[in-house]
Structures are given as C-alpha cells and as structure tokens.
Coordinates of C-alpha atoms in Angstrom, one line a residue:
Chain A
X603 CA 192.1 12.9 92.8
X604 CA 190.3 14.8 94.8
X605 CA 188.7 12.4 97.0
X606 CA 189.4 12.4 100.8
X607 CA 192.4 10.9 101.5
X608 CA 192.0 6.9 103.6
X609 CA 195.9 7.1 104.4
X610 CA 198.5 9.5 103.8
X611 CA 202.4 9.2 103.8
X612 CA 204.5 12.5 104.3
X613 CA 208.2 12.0 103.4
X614 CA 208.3 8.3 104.7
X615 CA 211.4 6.4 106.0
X616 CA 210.7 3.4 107.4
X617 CA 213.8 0.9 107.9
X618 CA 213.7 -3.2 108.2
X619 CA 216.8 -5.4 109.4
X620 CA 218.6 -2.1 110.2
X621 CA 218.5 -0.7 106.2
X622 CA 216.0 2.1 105.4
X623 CA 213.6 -0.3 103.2
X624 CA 211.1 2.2 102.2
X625 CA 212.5 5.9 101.9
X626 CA 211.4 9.4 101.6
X627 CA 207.8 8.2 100.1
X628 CA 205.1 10.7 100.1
X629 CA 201.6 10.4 99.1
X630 CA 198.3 9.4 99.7
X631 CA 196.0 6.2 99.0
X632 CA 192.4 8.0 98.2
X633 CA 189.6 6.7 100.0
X634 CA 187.7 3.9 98.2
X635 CA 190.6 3.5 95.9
X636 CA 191.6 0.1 94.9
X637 CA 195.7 0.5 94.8
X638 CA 198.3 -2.4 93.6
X639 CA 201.7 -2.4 95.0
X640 CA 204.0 -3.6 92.8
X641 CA 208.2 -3.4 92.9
X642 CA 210.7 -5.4 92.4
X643 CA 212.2 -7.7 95.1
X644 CA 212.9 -5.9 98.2
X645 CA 211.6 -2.7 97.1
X646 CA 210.1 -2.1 100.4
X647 CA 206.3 -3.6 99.7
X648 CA 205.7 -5.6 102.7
X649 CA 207.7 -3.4 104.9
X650 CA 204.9 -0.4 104.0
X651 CA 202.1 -2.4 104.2
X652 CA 203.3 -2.9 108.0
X653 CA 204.2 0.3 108.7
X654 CA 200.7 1.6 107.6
X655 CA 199.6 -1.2 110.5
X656 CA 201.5 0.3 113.4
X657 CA 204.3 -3.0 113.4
X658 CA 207.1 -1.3 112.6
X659 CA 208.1 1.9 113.7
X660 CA 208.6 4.8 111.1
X661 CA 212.5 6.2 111.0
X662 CA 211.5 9.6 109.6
X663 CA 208.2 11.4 108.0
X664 CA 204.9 10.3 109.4
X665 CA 201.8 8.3 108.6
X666 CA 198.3 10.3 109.2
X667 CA 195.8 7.6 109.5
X668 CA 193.6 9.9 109.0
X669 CA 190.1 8.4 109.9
X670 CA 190.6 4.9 110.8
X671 CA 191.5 3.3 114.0
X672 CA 193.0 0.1 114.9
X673 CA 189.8 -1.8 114.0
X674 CA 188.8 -0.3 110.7
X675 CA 192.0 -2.2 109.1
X676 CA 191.9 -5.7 108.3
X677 CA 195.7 -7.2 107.1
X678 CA 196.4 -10.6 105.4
X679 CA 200.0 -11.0 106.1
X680 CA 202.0 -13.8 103.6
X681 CA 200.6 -16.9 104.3
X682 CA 204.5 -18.6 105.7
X683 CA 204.0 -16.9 108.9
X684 CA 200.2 -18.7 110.0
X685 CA 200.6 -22.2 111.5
X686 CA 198.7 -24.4 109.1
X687 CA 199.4 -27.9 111.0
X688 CA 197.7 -26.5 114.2
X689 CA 194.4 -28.2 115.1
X690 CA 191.7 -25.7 114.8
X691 CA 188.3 -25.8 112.5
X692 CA 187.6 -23.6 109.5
X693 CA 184.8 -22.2 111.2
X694 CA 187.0 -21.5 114.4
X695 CA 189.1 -18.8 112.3
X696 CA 186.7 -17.3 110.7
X697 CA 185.2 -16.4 113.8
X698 CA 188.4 -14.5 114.6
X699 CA 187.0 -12.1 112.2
X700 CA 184.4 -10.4 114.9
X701 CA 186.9 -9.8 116.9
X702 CA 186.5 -6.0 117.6
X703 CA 182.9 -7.7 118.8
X704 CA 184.1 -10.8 120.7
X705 CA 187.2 -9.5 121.9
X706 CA 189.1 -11.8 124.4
X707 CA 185.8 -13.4 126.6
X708 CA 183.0 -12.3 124.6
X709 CA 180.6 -14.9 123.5
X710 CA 179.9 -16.0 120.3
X711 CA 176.3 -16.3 119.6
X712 CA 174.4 -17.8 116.9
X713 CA 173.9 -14.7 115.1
X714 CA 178.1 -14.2 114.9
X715 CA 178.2 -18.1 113.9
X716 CA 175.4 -17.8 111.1
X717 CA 177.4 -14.5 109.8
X718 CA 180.7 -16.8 109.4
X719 CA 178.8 -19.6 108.0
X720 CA 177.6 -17.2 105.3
X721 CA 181.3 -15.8 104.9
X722 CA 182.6 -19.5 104.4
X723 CA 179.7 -19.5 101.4
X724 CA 180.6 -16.6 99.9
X725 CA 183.9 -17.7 99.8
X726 CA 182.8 -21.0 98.3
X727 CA 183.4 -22.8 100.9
X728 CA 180.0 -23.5 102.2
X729 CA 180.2 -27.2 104.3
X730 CA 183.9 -27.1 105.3
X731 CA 183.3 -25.3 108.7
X732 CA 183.6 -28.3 111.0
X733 CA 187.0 -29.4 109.2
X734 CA 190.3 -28.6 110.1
X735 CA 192.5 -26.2 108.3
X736 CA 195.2 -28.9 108.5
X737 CA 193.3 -30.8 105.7
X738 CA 192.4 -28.0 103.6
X739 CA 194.7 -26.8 99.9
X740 CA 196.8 -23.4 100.1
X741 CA 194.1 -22.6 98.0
X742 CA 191.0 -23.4 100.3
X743 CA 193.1 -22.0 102.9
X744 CA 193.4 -18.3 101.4
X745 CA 189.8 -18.6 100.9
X746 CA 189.4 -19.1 104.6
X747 CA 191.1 -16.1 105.2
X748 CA 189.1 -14.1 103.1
X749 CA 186.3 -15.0 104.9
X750 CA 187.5 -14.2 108.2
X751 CA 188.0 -10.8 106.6
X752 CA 184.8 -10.1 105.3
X753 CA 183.5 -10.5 108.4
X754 CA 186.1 -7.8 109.9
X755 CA 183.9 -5.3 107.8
X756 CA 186.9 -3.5 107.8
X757 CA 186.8 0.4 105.9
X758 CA 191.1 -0.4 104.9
X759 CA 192.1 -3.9 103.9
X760 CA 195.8 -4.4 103.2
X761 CA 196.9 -8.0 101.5
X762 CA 200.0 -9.1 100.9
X763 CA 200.9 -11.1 98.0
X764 CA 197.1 -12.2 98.4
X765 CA 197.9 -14.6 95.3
X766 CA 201.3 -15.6 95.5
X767 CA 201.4 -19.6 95.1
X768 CA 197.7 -19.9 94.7
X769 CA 195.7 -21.9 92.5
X770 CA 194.1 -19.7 89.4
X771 CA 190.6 -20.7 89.9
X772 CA 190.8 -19.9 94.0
X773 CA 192.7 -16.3 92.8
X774 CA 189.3 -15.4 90.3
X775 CA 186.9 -16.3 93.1
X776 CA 189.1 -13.8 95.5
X777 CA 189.5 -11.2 92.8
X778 CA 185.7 -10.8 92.6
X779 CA 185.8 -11.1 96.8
X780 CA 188.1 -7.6 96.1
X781 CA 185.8 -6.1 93.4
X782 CA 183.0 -6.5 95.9
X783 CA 184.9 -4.6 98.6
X784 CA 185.7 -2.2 95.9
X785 CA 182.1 -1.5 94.8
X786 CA 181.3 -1.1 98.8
X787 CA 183.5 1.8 98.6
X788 CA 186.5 -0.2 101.1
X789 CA 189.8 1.0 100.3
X790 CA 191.8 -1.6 99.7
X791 CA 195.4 -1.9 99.1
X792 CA 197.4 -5.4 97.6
X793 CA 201.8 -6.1 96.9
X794 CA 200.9 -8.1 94.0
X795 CA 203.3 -9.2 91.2
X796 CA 201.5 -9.8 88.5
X797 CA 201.6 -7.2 86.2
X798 CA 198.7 -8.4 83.9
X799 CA 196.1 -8.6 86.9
X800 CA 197.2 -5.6 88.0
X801 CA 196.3 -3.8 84.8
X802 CA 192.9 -5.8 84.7
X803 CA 191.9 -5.2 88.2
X804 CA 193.2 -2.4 89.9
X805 CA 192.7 0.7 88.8
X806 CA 195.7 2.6 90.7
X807 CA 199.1 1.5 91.2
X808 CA 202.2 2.6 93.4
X809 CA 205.4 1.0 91.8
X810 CA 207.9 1.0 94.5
X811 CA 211.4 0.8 94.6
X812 CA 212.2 1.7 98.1
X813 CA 211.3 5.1 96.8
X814 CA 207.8 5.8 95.2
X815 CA 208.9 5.6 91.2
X816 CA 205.2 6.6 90.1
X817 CA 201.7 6.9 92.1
X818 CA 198.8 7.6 90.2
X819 CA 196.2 5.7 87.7
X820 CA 197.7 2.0 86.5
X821 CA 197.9 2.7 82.8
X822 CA 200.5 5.6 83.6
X823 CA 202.4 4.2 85.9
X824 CA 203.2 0.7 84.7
X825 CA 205.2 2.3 81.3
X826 CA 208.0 0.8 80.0
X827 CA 210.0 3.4 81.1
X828 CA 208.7 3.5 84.4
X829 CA 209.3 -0.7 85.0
X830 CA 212.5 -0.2 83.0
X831 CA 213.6 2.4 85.8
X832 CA 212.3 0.5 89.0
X833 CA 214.4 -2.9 87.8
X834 CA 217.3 -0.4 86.9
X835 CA 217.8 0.9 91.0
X836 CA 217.2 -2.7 92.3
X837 CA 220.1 -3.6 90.0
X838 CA 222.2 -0.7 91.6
X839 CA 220.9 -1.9 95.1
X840 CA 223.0 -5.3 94.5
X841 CA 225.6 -3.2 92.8
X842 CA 226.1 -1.0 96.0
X843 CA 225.8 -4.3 98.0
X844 CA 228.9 -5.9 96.1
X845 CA 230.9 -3.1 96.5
X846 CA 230.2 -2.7 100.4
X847 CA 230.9 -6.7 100.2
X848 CA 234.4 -6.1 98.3
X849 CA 235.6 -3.2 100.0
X850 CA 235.0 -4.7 103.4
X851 CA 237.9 -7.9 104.8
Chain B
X147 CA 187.0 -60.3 142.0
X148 CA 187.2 -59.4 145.2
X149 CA 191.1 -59.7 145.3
X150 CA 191.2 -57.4 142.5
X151 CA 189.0 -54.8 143.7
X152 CA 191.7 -54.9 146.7
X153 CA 194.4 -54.3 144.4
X154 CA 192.5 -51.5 142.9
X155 CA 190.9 -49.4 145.9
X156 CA 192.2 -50.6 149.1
X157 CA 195.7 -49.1 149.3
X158 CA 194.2 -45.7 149.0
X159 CA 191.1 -47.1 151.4
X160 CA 193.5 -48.2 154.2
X161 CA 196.4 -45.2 154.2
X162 CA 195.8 -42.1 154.2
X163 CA 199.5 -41.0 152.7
X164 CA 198.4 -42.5 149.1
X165 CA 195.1 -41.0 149.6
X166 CA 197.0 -37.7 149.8
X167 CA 199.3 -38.4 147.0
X168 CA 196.4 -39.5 144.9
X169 CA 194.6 -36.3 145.2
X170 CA 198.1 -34.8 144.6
X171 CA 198.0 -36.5 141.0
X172 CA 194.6 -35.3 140.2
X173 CA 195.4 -32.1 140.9
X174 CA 199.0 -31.9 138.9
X175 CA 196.9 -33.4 136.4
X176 CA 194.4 -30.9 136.1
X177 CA 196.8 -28.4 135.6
X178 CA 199.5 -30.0 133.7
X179 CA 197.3 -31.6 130.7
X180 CA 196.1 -28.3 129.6
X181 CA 199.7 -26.2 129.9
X182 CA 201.2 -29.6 128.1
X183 CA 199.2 -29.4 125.2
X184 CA 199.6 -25.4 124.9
X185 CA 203.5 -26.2 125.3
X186 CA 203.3 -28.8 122.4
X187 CA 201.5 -26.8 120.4
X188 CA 203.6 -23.5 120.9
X189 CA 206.2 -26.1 120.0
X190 CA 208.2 -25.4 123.2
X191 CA 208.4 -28.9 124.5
X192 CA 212.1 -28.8 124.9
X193 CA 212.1 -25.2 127.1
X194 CA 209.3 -27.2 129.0
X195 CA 212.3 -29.3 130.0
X196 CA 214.7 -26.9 130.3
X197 CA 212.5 -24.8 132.8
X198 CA 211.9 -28.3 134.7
X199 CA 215.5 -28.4 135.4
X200 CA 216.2 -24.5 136.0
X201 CA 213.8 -25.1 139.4
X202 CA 216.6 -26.5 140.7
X203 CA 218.9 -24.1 142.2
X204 CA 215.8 -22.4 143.8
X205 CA 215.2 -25.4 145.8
X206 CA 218.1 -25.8 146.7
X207 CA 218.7 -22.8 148.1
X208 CA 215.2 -22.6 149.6
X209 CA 216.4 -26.0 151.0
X210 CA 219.3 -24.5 152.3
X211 CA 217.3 -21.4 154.1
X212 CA 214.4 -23.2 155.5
X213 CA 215.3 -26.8 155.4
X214 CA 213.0 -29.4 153.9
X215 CA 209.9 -26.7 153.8
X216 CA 207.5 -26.4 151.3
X217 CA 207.1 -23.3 151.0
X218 CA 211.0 -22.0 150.9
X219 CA 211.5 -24.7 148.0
X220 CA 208.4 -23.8 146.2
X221 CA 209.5 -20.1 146.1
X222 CA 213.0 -20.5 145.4
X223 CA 211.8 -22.9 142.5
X224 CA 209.6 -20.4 140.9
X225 CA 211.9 -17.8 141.9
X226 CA 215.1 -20.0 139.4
X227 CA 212.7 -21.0 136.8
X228 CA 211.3 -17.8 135.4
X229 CA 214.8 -16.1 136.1
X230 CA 215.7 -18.6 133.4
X231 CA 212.7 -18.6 131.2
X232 CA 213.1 -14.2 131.6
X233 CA 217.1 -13.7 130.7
X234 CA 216.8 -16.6 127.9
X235 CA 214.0 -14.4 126.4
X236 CA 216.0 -11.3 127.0
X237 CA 218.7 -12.6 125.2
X238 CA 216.9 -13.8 122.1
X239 CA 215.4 -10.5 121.9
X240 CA 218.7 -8.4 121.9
X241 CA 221.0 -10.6 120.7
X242 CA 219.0 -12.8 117.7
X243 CA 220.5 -16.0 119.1
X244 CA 218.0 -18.7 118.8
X245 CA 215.7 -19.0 121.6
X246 CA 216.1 -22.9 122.4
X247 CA 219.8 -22.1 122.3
X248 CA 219.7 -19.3 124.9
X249 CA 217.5 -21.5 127.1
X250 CA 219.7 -24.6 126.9
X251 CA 222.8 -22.3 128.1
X252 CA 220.7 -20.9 131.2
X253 CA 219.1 -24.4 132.0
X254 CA 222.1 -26.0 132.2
X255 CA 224.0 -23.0 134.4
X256 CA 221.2 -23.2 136.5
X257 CA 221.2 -27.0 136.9
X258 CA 224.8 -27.0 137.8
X259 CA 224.3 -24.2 140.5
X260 CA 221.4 -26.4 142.1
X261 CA 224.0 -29.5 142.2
X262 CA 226.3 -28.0 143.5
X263 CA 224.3 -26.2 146.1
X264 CA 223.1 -29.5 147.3
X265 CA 225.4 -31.7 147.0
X266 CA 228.0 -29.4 148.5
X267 CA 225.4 -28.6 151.6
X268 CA 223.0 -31.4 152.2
X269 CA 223.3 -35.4 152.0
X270 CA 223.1 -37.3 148.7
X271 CA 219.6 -38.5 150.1
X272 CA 218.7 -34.8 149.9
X273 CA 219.4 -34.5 146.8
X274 CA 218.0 -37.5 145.6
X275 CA 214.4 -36.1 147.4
X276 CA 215.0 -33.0 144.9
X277 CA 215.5 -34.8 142.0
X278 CA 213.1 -37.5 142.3
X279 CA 210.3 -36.1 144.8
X280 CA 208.3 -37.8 147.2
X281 CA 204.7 -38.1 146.6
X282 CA 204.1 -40.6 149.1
X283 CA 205.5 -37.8 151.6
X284 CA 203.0 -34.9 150.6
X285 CA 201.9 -33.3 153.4
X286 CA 198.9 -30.7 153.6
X287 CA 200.6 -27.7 153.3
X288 CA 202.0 -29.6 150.0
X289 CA 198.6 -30.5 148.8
X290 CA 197.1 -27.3 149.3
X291 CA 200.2 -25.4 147.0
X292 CA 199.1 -27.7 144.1
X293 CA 195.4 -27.8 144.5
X294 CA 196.0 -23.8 144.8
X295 CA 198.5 -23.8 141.5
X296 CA 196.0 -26.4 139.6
X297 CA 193.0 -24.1 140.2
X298 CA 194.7 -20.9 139.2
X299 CA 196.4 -22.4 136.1
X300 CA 193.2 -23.0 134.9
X301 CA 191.3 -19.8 135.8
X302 CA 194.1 -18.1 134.0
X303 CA 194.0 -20.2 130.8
X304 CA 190.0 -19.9 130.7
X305 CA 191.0 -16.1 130.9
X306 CA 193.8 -16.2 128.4
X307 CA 192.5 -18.9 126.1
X308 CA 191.6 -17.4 122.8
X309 CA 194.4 -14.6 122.5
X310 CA 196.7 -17.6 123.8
X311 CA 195.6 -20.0 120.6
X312 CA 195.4 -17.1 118.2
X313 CA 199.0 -15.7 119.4
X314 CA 200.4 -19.2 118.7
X315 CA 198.0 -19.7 115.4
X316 CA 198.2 -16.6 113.6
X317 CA 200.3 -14.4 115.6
X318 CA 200.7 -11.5 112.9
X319 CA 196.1 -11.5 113.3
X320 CA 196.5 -10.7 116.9
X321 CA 199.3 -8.2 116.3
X322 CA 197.4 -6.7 113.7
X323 CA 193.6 -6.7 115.6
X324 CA 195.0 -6.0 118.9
X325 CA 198.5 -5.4 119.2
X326 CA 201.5 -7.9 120.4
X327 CA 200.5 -10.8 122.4
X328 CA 203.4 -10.8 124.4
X329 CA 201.6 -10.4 127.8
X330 CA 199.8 -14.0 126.8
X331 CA 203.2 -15.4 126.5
X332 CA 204.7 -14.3 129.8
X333 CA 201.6 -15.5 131.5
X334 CA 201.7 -18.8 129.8
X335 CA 205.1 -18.6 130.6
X336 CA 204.5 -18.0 134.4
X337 CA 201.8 -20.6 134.4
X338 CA 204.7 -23.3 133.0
X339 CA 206.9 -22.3 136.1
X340 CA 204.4 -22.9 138.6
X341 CA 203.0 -26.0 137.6
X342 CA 206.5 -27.3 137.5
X343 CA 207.1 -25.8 141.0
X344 CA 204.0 -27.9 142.1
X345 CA 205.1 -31.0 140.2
X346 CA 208.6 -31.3 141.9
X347 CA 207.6 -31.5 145.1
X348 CA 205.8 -34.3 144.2
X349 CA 207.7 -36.1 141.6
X350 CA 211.6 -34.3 141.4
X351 CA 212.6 -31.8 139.2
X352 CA 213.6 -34.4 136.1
X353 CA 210.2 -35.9 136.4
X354 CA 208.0 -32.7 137.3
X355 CA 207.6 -32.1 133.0
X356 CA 207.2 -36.0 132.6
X357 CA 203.8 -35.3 133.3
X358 CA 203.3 -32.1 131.8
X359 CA 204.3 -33.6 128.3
X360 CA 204.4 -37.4 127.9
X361 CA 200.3 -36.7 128.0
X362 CA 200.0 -33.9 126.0
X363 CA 202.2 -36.2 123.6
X364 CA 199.9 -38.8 123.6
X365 CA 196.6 -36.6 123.7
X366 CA 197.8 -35.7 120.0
X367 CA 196.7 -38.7 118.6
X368 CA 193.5 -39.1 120.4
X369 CA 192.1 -35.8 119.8
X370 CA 191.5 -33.1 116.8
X371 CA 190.8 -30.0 118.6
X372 CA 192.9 -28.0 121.5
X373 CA 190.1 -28.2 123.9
X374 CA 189.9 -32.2 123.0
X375 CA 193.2 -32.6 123.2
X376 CA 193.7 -30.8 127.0
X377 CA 190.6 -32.8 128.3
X378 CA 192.2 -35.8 127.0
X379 CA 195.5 -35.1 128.1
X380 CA 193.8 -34.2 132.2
X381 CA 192.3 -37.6 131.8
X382 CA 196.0 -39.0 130.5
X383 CA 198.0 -37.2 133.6
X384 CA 195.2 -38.8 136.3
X385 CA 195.2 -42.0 134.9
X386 CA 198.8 -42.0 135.1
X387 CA 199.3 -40.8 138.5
X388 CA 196.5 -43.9 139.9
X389 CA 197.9 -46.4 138.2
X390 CA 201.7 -45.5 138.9
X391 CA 200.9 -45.5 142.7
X392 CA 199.2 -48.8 142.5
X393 CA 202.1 -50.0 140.8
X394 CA 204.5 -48.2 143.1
X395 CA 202.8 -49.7 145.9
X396 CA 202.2 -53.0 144.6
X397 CA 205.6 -53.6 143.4
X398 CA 207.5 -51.5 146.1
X399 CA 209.1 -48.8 143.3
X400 CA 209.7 -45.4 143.6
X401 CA 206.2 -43.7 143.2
X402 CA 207.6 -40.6 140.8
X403 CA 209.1 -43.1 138.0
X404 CA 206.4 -45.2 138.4
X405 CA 204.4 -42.5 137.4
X406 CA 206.1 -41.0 134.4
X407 CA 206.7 -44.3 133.4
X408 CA 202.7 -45.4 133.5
X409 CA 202.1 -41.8 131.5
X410 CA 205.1 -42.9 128.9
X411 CA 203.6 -46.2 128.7
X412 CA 200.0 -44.6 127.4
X413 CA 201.8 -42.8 125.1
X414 CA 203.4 -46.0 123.3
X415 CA 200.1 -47.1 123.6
X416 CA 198.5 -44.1 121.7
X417 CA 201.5 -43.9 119.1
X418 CA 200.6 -47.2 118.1
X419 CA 196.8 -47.3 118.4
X420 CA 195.9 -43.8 118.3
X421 CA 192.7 -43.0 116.5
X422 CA 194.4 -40.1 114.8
X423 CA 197.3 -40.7 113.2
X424 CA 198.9 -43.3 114.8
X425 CA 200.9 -46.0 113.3
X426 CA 198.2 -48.9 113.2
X427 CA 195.5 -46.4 111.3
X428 CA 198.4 -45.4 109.2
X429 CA 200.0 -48.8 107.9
X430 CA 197.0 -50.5 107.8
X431 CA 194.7 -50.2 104.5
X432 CA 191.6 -48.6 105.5
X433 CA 188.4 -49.4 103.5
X434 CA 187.8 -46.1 102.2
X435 CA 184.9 -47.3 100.0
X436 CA 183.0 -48.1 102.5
X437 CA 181.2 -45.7 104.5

C-alpha cells in the first residue's frame, strides 16, 4: 500500500435527502487499484461514488482528487436514470464517449467514428451501430455503455451496480472489459453486491456501512465478522428509524 | 386541371394578405417542428400548453399599453410566459412539488389574469383576436418578428443540439463529463416562449402550441431519429399551414383552426398509417419471412 494515492477521502461526511449517508470515512483508493464497494442497502455506496464526481456537495472532511481532473473520470450511473425509449442509434452514444475531444460543436470525423466502431466490437457488439437503443436487451444496452467508456480513456472509472439486473453471459464479457482496464493500470472503482464476484475479481474491497467497516485487500475485509457487523448497524439504522417514527405524533 | 390548379395556387397568386400569411406558416413552421419534437421528447408536451396559455396576460397588457401593436403584445407575451415557465421551476426546485403541478397552478393564474385584463378593458372581439389570432391580418412588422424568431430558434438549437439531446438522454453523462445542463434547459426553455410569442399572433394563444405539437406528434411515427423526426415535423407544420389557408379560404373558416385542425388531421393520418409504429403496421401480420 504504498502506491500513489488516485483519490483520497479525509474524515468524509457527505449527506443525501437531508441524512448524513456516508460519515466520517477516511481513506484512500491507490492508484491502479481495482476496489469493490460493497454494503448493505443504504450504506451510502452510490451517494460516495457521487461525491467523488463533484454531484453532491461534501458536509464535512474533504476529497483530494489528487491528479485527475474532470475528464480523467468516466461514471456509469444505475441504468433507471438513462432514457432507453429515446430515438438515438448505438453508434450515436458511443460517440458521446470523445467528448473531452468533440465537446459541444466539434466534429466527428472518421477516425472518432472508426474508434467507436471498434469499441462496439470489443464490446461484442460489432453490427449494431446503426440500430437504436430502444430495440436493444438491458444486456446489450450495458454493453453499449461500456463502450462509450472505453473510448473516454478515462485514468478513474466509477460503476455503479455495473451488473445489477444483467444477463450472466453480458456480466463475463464486461468483467473481462474491467480486467482489461485493470491490467492498463486504470483505477477503477464498482458498488457491487455480489459477494462471490467480488472475491473472484476484485482484489480490494471497501465494505460500507455509512461508515468505512474495513478498507484494505478483499480476503480480509469480507470476514464473517466483518459482514456480520456491517448488516448488524443497518439493522440499528431501521431500529433508530422506528423509534424516531414512534416517539414522534 | 386547370380549375384545380386555381384552387391550389391562385388565392395566394391574386392577394397579397394570404401570400403574407403563407410565408407566416413557413416560418412558424420552421421553428415550431424542431422545438415540438425536443418538447415531446423532453416529455414536456403538457408545459408546452401551459406556457401557450401563460402568453396571455402579457398580451393583454401589452394590448392595453400600445393597443393592437405587435411589438407591445409580443413583448408582454414573452415577458408572461417565461415569468411562468421561471417561478414554476423555482418552485419545484425549493419546494419538491412536482413540476407539471407547479406549472398547471401558474398557467392557469396567468390565464385568468389575461381574461380578466381583456375582457374587463377591451371588446369581446379583442379578445377573441387574442385567443384565436389573425393570420390573414399579418402585417410586415408581424412577419418580420417570426421570420426573426424562426431563424434564431434554429441558430440556437444548431448551437445547443448535442448537450440539448444528451441532457434529455443521459442527463447524469453530461452532469458527469461536463457539469449540469441546466443552461441548455433554460435556453430551450426561452426558445419554447418565443416561438409561442410568434405563433399567437398568428394563430391565438390556444392555438399557437397546436402547431408546435400536433406535428411533432405525428413526426413520431414517420421518423426513427431526432433529426428525422424535426425535418419531418417542419415539413408537417408547412403542409398544415397551406393547406389550412386553402381550406380557410375556400370554405370561408377561421384561418387559425383551419390550421390546427389540417395539422391534427395528419396526425390521425400518421397514427393510423404511420410507417413506425402506427396502428395499421401494428395489427396487421407482417410477413416477416420474407425479406
């Protein structure tokens, strides 16, 4: 762990829907690591990933960026909040991905086209860049999306729940799509949920429960005891809740 | 033949007010097909009506100031619209009520204003020149403020385009690659006002969004792409306005229902026989076997 650091988090408070989601977290995410975030249900997963992106503000403690700028980090956000009925071609959004190169009136040449036709290959979907995404599986869809980000060449990806209703064929081909960013030295950072792929794939783990419960390489933070703990203060969370429900008229 | 080539051509041949208020069309519809489609798409098509009916107060106190001038209306018009379109957005923001909600309860303060104004300070034929327009009385002045709207509204949307279709796509990738799109909005926004502000002179306030959505409604099932779909819904909104004047002319109607009827007759049209989707290609077996 003595790498550089790509991000780091000093004594963290960031708060979502007016309750401190993620609190007092400190750490760092190495660069070139290859980190799962895992946590039970409202542990505060999503709400750090975007914090680390600048969309929402942090209550207390900081985030140090350290390196990277606005267009070194790529983000796949849960796929509920993309439009999938609205008429635009495969090909169209994979383009998106050059935007720190197209911008808002930049043209796209052949060379950017023939780098997004590649993408959609290596994403297997080679041929579907003149459909539209309204005819394509959740499945092919995520794929899609990986492709617009490989072209982002981006030095931090964050993913949220990357596999989260996705078929198991579609989530192998991606995992490899992650390896590959790995083995380029990309840090990359995932909320994931399940636990088995997170032991097979990534080597280092944050288990979240609003506060960090352990940071460090998988195998010693996903313990029994550890797991046993982070389900333990979600229970309390609903516990608390109750009681504010019961107390209050 | 010849008869019907006289139907066709020779009321905008012989007077020069239809040749006005056909160029009037073209230019609405140059503006209007592309901002419809956006609005569909940005599923907005009920603010589109609300904002068509927040003009009115402007105009009617524009009206009130400068009488029946172009240029007092169109400002007050714009003036009442984004007012609206502003303080229902405001309210959503702080207040988490639901946007269409917000906008209904400004729309419909607004509306009453603009009634009242008029009807309490002009003559019911007044207000029925509001309300329903009179294309067939565009003057210059009048054809210049939409040529002038037409041509900026699509200036700005060339500008605007992508970050406008990836804020309304994706909106968390433009947050994330370039921060919040909210300046797209508010332009888009702006651009909604005016074309309805160059619409009502033309065709009323009820009618102005008639032709901003009845072709971007019926564009839908013509076309796959958003460019396809605004250049089919220009060609919608012309079409429209030439053949509601012939009608109006022919049959002696009101030009501005004429109109919006013509435009909400191609949309039955393209409901039913639309390549895309519509109800024929969907009920009928289609040999799929076959290439």
């Amino acid at each position: 762990m003595t790498q550089q650091p790509a991000i780091r988090l000093d004594n963290l408070t960031v708060c979502y829907d007016r309750h401190p989601a993620v609190h007092h977290l400190s750490g760092a995410f190495p660069d070139g690591s290859l980190t799962a975030i895992v946590g039970p249900n409202g542990a505060g997963k999503s709400t750090l990933l975007k914090a680390i992106m600048g969309m929402l503000p942090t209550t207390t403690g900081r985030i140090d960026h350290v390196a990277l700028t606005r267009a070194d980090i790529a983000y796949l956000p849960q796929q509920a909040q993309i439009d999938r009925q609205f008429p635009i071609t495969v090909l169209d959004v994979v383009l998106l991905g050059h935007w720190q190169r197209i911008g808002m009136l930049g043209a796209v040449t052949a060379a950017l086209r023939e780098q997004a036709n590649a993408a959609l290959a290596a994403v297997g979907l080679a041929d579907f860049g003149r459909r539209l995404i309204h005819s394509l599986s959740a499945g092919q869809f995520q794929r899609v999306l990986f492709a617009r980000m490989l072209l982002q060449e981006a030095r931090l990806i964050l993913l949220d729940e990357p596999f989260t209703a996705i078929d198991a064929r579609t989530t192998a081909d991606l995992l490899e799509v992650v390896q590959s960013w790995h083995a380029e030295r990309r840090t990359v950072i995932a909320v994931l949920h399940d636990l088995e792929q997170v032991r097979a794939h990534f080597p280092e783990t944050l288990l979240l429960a609003r506060s960090g419960i352990a940071w460090g390489r998988t195998a010693e933070v996903l313990t029994p005891t550890n797991l046993h703990r982070a389900r333990q203060i979600a229970e309390d969370w609903d516990d608390s809740a109750l009681l504010l429900c019961a107390v209050q008229p | 033949m010849s008869g019907l080539v006289d139907g066709l051509f020779t009321p905008f041949v012989e007077f020069s007010f239809m040749r006005r208020a056909l160029v009037a069309c073209l230019a609405l519809g140059l503006g209007c097909g592309p901002v419809g489609v956006l609005l569909t798409l940005r599923r907005m098509s009920l603010m589109g009506d609300a904002l068509s009916h927040a003009v009115l107060p402007g105009a009617a106190i524009g009206f009130l100031l400068g009488g029946f001038s172009l240029p007092a209306m169109s400002l007050g018009g714009f003036a009442a619209g984004l007012a609206v379109a502003l303080l229902a957005g405001l309210v959503t923001r702080f207040t988490g009520q639901r946007e269409d909600a917000s906008f209904a309860a400004f729309y419909l303060i607004s509306l009453a204003l603009g009634v009242l104004i008029v009807s309490t300070h002009g003559s019911s034929v007044d207000l029925l020149h509001v309300l329903f327009g009179t294309i067939l009385a565009v003057d210059d002045a009048s054809l210049l403020l939409v040529a002038s709207i037409a041509s900026l509204s699509l200036l700005t949307l060339a500008l605007i385009y992508r970050p406008l279709i990836v804020e309304c796509f994706d909106p968390g990738f433009l947050q994330a690659v370039q921060g919040r799109g909210t300046v797209y909005h508010l332009a888009f926004l702006i651009l909604v006002v005016l074309n309805l502000v160059a619409g009502f002179q033309a065709l009323g306030t009820l009618m102005a969004v008639g032709l901003m959505m009845l072709p971007a409604a019926a564009a839908r099932f013509w076309a796959q792409e958003v460019w396809s779909m605004a250049a089919t819904a220009t060609v919608i909104a012309v079409l429209s306005g030439y053949l509601g004047l012939l009608w109006s002319y022919h049959y002696d109607l009101p030009s501005g229902p004429a109109i919006i009827l013509t435009a909400g007759l191609i949309y039955l049209l393209s409901l039913g026989l639309g390549r895309r989707d519509g109800l024929l290609v969907r009920f009928l077996p289609r040999p799929h076997l076959q290439s």
